[in-house]
mmCIF file of N, CA and C in Angstrom:
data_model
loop_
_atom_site.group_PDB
_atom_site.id
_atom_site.type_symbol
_atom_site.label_atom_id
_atom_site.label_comp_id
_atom_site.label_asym_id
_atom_site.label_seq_id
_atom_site.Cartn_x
_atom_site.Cartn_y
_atom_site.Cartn_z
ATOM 1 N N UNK A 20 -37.109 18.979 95.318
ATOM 2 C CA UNK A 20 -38.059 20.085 95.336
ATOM 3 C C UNK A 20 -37.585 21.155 94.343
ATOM 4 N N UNK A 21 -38.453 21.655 93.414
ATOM 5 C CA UNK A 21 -38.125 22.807 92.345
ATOM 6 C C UNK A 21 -37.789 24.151 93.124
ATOM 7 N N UNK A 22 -36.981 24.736 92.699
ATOM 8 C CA UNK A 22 -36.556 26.293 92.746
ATOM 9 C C UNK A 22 -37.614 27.073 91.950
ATOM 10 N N UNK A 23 -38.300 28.102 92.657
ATOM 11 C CA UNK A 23 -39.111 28.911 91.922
ATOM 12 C C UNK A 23 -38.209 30.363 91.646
ATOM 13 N N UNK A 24 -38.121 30.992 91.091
ATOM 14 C CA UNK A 24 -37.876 32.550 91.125
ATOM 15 C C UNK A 24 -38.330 33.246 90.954
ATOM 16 N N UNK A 25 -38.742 34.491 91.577
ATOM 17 C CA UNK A 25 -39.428 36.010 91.284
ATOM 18 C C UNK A 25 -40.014 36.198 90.265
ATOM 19 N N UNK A 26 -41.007 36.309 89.883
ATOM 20 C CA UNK A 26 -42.099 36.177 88.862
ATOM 21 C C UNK A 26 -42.927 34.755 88.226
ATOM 22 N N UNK A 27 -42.120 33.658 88.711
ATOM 23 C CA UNK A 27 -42.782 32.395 88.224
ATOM 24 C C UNK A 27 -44.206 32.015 88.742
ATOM 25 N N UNK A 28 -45.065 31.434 87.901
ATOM 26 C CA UNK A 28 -46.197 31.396 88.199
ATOM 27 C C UNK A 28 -46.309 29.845 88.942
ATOM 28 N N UNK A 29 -47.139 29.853 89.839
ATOM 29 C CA UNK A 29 -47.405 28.928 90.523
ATOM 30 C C UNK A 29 -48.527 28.608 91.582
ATOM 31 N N UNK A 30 -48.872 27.187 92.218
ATOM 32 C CA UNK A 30 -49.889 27.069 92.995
ATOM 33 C C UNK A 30 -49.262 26.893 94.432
ATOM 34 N N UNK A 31 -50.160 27.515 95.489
ATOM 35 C CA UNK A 31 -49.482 27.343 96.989
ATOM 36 C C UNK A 31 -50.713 26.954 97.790
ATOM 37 N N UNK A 32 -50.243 26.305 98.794
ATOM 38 C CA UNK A 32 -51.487 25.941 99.525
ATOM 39 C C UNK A 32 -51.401 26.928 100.950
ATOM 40 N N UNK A 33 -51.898 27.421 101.566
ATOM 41 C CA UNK A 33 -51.924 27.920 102.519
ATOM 42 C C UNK A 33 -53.018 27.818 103.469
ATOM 43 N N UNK A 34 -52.925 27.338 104.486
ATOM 44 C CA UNK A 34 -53.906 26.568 105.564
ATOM 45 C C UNK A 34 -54.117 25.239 104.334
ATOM 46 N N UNK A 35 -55.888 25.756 104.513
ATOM 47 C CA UNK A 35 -56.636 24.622 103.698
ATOM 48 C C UNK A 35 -57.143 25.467 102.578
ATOM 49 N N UNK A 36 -56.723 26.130 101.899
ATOM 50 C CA UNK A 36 -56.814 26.819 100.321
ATOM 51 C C UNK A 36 -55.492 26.649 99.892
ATOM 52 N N UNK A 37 -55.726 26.877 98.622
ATOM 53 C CA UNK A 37 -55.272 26.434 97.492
ATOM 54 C C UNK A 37 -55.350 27.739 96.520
ATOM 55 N N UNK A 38 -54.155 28.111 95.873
ATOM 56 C CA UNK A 38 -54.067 29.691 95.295
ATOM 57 C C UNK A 38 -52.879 29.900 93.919
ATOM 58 N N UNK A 39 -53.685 30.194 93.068
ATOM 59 C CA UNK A 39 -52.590 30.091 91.714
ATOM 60 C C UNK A 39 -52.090 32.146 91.957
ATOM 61 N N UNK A 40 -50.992 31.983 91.708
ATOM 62 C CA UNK A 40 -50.182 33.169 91.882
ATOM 63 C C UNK A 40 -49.113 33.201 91.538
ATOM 64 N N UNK A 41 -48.098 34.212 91.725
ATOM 65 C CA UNK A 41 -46.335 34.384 90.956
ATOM 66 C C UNK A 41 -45.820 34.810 92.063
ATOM 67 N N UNK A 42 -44.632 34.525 92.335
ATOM 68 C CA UNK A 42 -43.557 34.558 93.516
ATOM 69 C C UNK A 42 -43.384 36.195 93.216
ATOM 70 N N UNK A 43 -43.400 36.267 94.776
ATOM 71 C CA UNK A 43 -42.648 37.848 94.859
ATOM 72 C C UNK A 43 -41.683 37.721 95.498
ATOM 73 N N UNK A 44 -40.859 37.215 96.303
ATOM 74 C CA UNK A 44 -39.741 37.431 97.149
ATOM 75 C C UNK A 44 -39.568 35.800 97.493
ATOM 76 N N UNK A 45 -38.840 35.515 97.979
ATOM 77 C CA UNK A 45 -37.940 34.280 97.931
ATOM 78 C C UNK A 45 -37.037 34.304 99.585
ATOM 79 N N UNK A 46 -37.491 33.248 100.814
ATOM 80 C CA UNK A 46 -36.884 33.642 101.852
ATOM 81 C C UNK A 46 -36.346 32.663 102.159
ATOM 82 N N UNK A 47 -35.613 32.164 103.328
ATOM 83 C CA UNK A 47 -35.028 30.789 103.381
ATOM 84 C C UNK A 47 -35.803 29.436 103.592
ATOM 85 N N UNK A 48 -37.343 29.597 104.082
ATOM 86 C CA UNK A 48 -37.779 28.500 104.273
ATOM 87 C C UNK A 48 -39.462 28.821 103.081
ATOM 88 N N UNK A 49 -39.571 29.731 103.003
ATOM 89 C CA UNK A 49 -40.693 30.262 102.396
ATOM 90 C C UNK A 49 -40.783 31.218 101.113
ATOM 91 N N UNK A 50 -41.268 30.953 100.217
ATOM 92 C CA UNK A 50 -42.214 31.821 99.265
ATOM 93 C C UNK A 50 -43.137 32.660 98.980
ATOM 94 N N UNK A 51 -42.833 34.368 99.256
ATOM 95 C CA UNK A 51 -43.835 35.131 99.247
ATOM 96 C C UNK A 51 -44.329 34.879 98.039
ATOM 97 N N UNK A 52 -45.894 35.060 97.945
ATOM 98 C CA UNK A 52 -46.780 34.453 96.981
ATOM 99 C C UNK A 52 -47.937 35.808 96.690
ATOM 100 N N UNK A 53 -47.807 36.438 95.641
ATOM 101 C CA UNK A 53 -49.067 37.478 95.192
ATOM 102 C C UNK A 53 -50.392 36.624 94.743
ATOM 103 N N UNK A 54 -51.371 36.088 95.359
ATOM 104 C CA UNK A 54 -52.743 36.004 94.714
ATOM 105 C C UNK A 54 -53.373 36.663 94.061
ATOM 106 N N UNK A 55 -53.407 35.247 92.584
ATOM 107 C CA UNK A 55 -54.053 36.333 91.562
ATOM 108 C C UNK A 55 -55.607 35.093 91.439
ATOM 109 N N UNK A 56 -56.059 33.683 92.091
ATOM 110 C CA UNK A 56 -56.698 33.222 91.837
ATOM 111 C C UNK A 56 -56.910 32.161 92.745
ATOM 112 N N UNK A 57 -58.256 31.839 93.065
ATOM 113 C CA UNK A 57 -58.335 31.058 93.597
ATOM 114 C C UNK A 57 -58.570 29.541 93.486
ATOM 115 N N UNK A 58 -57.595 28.206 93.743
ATOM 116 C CA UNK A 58 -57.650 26.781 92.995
ATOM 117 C C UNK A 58 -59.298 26.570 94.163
ATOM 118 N N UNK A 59 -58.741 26.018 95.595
ATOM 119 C CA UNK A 59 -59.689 25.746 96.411
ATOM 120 C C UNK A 59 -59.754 26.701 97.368
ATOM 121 N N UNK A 60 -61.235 26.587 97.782
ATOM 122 C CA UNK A 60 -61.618 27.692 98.976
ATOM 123 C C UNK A 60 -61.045 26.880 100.335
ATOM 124 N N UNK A 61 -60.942 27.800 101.286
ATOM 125 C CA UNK A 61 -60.372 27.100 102.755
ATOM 126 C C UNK A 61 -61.615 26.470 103.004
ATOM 127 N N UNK A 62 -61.541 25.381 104.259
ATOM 128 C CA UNK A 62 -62.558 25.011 104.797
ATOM 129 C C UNK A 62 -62.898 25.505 105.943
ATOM 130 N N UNK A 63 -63.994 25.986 106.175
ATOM 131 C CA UNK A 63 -64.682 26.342 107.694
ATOM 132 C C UNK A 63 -64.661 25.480 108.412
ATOM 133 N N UNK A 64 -64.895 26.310 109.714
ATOM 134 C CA UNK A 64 -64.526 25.232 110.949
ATOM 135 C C UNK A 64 -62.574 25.645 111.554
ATOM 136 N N UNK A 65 -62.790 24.510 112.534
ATOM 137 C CA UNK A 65 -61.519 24.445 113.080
ATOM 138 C C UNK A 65 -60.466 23.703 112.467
ATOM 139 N N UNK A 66 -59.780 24.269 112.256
ATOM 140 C CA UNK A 66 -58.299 23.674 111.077
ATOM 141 C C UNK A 66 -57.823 22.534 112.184
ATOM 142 N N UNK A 67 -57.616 22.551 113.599
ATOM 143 C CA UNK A 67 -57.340 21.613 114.781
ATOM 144 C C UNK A 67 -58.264 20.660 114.470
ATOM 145 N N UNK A 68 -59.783 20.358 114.226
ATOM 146 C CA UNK A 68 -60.677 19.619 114.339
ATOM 147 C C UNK A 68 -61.770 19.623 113.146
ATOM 148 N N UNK A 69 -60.734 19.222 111.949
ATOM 149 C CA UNK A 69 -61.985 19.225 110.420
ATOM 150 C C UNK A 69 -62.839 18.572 110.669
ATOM 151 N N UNK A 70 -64.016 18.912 109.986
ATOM 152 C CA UNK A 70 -65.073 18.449 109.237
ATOM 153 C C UNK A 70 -65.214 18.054 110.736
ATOM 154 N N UNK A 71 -65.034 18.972 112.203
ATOM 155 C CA UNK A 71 -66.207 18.971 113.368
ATOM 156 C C UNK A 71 -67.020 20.423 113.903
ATOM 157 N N UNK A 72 -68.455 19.891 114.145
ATOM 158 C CA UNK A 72 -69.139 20.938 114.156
ATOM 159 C C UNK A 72 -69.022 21.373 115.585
ATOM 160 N N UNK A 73 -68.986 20.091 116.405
ATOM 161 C CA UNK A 73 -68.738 20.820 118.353
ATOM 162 C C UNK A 73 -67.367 20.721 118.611
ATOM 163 N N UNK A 74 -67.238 22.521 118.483
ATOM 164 C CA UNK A 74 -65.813 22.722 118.682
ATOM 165 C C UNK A 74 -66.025 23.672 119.326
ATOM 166 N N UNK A 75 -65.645 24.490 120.372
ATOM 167 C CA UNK A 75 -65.417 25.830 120.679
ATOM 168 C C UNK A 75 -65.657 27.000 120.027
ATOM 169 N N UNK A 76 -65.094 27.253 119.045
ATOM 170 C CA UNK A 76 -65.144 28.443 117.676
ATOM 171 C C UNK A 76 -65.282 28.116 115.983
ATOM 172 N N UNK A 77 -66.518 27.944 115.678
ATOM 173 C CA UNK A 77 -66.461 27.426 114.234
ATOM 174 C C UNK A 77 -65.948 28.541 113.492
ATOM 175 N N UNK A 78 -64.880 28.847 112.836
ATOM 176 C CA UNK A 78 -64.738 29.429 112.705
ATOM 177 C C UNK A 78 -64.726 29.777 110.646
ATOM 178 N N UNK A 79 -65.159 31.223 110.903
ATOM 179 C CA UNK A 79 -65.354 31.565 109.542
ATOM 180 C C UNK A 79 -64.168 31.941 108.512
ATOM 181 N N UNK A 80 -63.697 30.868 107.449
ATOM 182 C CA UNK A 80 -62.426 30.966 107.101
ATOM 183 C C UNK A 80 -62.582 32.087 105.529
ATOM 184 N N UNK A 81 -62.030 33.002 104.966
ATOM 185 C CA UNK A 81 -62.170 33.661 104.235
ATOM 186 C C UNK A 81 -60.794 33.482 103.068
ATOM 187 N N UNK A 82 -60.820 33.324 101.670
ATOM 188 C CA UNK A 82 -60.385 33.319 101.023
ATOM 189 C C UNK A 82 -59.295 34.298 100.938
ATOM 190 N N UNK A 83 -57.827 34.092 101.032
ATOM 191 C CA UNK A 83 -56.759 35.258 100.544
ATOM 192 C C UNK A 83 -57.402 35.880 99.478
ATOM 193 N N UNK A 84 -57.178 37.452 99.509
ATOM 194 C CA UNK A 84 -57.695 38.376 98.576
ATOM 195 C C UNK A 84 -56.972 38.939 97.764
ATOM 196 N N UNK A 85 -56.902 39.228 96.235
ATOM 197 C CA UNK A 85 -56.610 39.142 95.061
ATOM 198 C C UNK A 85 -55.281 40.152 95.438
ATOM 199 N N UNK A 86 -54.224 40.055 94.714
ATOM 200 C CA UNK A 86 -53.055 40.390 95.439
ATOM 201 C C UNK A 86 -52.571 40.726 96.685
ATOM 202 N N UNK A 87 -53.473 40.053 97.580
ATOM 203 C CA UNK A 87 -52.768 39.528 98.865
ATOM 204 C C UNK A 87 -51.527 39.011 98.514
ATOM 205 N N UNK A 88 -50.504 38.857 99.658
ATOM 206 C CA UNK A 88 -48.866 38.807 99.659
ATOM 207 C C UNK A 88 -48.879 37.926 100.435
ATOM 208 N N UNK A 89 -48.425 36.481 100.561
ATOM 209 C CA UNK A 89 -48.379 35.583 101.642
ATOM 210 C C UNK A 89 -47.334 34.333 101.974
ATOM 211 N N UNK A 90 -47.207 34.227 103.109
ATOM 212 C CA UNK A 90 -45.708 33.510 102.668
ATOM 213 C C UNK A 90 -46.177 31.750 102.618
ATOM 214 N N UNK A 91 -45.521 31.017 101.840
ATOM 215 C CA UNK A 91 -46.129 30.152 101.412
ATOM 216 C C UNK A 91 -45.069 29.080 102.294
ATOM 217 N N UNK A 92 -44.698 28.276 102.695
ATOM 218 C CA UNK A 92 -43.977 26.927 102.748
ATOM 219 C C UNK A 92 -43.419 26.764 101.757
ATOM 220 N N UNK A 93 -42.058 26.868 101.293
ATOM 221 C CA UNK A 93 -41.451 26.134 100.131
ATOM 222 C C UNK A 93 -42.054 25.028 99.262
ATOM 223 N N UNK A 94 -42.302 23.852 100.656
ATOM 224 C CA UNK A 94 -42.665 22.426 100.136
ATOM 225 C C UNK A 94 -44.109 22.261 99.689
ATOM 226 N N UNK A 95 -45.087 23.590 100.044
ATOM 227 C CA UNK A 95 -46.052 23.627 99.204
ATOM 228 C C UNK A 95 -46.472 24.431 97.931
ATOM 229 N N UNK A 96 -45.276 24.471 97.481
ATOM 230 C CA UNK A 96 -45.311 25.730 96.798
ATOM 231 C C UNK A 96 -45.456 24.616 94.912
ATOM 232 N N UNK A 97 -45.679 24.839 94.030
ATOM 233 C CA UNK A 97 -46.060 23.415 92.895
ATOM 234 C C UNK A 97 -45.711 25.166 91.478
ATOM 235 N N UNK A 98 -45.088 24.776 90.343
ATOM 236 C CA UNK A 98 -45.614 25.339 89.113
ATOM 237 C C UNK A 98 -46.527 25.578 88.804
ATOM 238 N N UNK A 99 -47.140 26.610 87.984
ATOM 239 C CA UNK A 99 -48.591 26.410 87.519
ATOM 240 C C UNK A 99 -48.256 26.466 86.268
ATOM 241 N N UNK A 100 -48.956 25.718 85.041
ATOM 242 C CA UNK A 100 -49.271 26.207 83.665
ATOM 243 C C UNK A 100 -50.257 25.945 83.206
ATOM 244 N N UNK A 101 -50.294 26.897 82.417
ATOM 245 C CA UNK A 101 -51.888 27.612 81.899
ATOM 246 C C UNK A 101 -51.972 28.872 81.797
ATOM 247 N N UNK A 102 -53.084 29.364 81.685
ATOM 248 C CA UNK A 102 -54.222 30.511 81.983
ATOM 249 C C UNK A 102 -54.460 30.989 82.968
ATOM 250 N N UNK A 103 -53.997 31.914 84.116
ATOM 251 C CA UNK A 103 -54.112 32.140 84.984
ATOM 252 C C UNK A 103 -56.142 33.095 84.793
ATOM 253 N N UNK A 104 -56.837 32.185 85.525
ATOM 254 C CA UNK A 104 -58.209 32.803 85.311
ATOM 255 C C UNK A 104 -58.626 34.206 86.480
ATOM 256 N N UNK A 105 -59.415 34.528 85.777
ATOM 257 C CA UNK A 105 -59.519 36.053 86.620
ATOM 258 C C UNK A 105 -59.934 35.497 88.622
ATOM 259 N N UNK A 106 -59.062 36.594 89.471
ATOM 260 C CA UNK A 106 -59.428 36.094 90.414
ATOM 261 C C UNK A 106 -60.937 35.734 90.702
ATOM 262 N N UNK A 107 -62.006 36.532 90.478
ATOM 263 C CA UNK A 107 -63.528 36.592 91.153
ATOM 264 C C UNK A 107 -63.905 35.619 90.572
ATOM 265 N N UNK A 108 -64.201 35.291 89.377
ATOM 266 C CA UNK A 108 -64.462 33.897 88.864
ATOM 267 C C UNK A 108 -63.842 32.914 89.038
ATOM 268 N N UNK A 109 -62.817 32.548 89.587
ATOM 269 C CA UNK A 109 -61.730 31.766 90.495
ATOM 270 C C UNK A 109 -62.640 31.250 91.761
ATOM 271 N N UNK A 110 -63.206 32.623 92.096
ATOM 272 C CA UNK A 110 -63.605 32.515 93.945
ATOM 273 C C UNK A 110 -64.655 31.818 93.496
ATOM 274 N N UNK A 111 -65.801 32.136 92.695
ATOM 275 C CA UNK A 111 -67.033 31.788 92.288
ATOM 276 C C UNK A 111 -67.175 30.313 91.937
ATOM 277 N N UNK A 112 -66.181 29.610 90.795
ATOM 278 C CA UNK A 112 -66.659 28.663 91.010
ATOM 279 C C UNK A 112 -66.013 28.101 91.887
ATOM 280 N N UNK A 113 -64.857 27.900 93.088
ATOM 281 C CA UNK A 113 -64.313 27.285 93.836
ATOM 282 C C UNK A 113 -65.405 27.560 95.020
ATOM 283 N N UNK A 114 -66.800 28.181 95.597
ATOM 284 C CA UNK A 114 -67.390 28.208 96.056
ATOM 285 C C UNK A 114 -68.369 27.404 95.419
ATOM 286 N N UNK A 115 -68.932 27.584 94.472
ATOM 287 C CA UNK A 115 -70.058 26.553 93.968
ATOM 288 C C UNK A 115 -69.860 25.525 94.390
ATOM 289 N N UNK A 116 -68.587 24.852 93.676
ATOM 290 C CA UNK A 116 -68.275 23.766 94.089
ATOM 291 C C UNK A 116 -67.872 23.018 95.611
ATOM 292 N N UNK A 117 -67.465 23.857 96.065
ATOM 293 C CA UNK A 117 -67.777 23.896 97.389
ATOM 294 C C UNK A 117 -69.415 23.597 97.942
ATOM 295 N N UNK A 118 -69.901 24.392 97.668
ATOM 296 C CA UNK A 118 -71.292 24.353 97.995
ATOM 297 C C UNK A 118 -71.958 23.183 98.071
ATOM 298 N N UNK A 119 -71.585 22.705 96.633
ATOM 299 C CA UNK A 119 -72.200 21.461 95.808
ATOM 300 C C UNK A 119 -71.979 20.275 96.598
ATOM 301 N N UNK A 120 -70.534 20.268 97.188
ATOM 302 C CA UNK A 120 -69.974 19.057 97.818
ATOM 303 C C UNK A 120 -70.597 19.129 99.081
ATOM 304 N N UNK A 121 -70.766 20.245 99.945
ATOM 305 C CA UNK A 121 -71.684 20.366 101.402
ATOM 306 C C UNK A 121 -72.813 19.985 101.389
ATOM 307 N N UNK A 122 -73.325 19.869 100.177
ATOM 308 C CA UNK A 122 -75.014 19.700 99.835
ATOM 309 C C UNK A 122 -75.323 18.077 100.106
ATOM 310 N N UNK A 123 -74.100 17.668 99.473
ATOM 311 C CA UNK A 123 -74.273 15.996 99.437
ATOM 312 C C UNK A 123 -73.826 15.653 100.974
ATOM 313 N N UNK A 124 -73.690 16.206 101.854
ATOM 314 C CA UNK A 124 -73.054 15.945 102.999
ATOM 315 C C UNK A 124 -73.963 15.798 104.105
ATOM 316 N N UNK A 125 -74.409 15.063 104.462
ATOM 317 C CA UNK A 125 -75.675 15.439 105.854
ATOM 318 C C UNK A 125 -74.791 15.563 106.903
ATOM 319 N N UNK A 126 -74.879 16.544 107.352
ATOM 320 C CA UNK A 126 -73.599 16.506 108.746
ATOM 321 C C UNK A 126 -73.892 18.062 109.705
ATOM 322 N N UNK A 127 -73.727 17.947 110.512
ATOM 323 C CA UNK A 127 -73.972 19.636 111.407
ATOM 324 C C UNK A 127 -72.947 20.591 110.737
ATOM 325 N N UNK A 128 -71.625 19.750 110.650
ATOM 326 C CA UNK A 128 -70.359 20.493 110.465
ATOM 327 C C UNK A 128 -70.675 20.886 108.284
ATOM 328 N N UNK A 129 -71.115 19.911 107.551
ATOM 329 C CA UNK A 129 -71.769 20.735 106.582
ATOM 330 C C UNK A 129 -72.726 21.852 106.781
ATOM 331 N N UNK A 130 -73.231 21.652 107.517
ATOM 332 C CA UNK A 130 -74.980 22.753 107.363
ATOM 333 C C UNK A 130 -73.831 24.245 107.716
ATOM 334 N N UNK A 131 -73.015 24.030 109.129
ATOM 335 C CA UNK A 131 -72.585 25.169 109.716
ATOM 336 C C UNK A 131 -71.727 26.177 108.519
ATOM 337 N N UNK A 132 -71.077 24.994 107.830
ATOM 338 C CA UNK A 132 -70.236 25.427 106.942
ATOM 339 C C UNK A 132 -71.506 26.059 105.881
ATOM 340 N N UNK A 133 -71.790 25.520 105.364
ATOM 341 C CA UNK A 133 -72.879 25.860 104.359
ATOM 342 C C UNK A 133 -73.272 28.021 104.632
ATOM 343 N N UNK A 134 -73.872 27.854 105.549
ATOM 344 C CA UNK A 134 -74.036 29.172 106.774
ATOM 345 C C UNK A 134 -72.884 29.639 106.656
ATOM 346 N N UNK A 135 -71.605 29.840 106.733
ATOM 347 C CA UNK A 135 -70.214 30.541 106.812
ATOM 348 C C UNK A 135 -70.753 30.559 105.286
ATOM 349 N N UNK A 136 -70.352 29.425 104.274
ATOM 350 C CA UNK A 136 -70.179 30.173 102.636
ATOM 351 C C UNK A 136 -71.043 31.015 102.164
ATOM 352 N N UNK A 137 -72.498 31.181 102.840
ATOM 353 C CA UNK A 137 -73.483 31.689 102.578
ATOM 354 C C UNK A 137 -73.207 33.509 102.953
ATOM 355 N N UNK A 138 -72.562 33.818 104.236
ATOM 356 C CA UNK A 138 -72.087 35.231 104.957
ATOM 357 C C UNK A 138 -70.607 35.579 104.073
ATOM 358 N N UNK A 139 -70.227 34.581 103.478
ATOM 359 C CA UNK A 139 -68.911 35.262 102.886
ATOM 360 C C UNK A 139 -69.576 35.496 101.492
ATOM 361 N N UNK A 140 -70.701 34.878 101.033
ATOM 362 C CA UNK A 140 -70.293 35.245 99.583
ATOM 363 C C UNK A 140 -71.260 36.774 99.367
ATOM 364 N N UNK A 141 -71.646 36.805 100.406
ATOM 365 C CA UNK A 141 -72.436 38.167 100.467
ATOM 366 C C UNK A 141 -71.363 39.334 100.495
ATOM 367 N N UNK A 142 -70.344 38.795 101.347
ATOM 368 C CA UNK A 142 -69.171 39.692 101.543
ATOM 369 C C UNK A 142 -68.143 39.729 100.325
ATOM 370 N N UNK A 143 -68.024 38.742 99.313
ATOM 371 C CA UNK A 143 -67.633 38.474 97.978
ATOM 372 C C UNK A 143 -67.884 39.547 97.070
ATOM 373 N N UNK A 144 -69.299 39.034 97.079
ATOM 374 C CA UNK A 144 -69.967 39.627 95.795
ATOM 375 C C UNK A 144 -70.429 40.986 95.786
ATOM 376 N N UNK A 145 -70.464 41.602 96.796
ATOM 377 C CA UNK A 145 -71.436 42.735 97.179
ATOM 378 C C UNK A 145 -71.979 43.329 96.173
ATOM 379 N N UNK A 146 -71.367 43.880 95.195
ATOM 380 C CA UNK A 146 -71.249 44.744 93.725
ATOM 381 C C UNK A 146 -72.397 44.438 93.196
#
């Protein structure tokens, strides 16, 4: 497993998103992580019970927000190189695409989800 250090740029997964960012602090099992972009959006629903729609609490999962601070898992923690792209256009198309993939999906647990991306991106975009 690679050693990251304090300022290196890199991708972390946290839950079920996916987040290009640079190390801020360094702990014994974990990697504080500044978000500057988003790879994949989390998935809605219950992280216990993916891609199910009868669950107890569907719950509405929201994207870490643009220098949010978060501690990452070491073992998910990957290099990044490149272009780090602006966060909001990050969120934008990692939602489209999102979208796109729910569309092809006939399922309750798509539609519900569909409905969650639909209330967050209102909460996204407001501007």
């Amino acid at each position: 497993m690679a050693e990251f250090q304090i300022g290196d740029k890199v991708t972390g997964i946290y839950k079920t998103g996916k987040y290009i960012g640079e190390i801020t602090d360094i702990r014994p099992m974990h990697y504080v992580m500044r978000v500057l972009a988003v790879a994949k959006h989390p998935m809605q629903g219950d992280l216990h019970n993916p891609k199910q729609a009868d669950v107890i609490i569907f719950h509405e999962r929201k994207a870490l927000s643009f220098r949010e601070q978060t501690n990452i898992p070491k073992q998910m923690v990957r290099a990044y190189e490149g272009e780090i792209p602006s966060y909001t256009d990050s969120l934008k198309e990692v939602l489209d695409q999102m979208k796109e993939d729910l569309l092809k999906t006939d399922n309750e647990w798509a539609q519900k989800s569909l409905d969650n991306i639909r209330i967050l991106e209102g909460t996204y975009f407001k501007n």
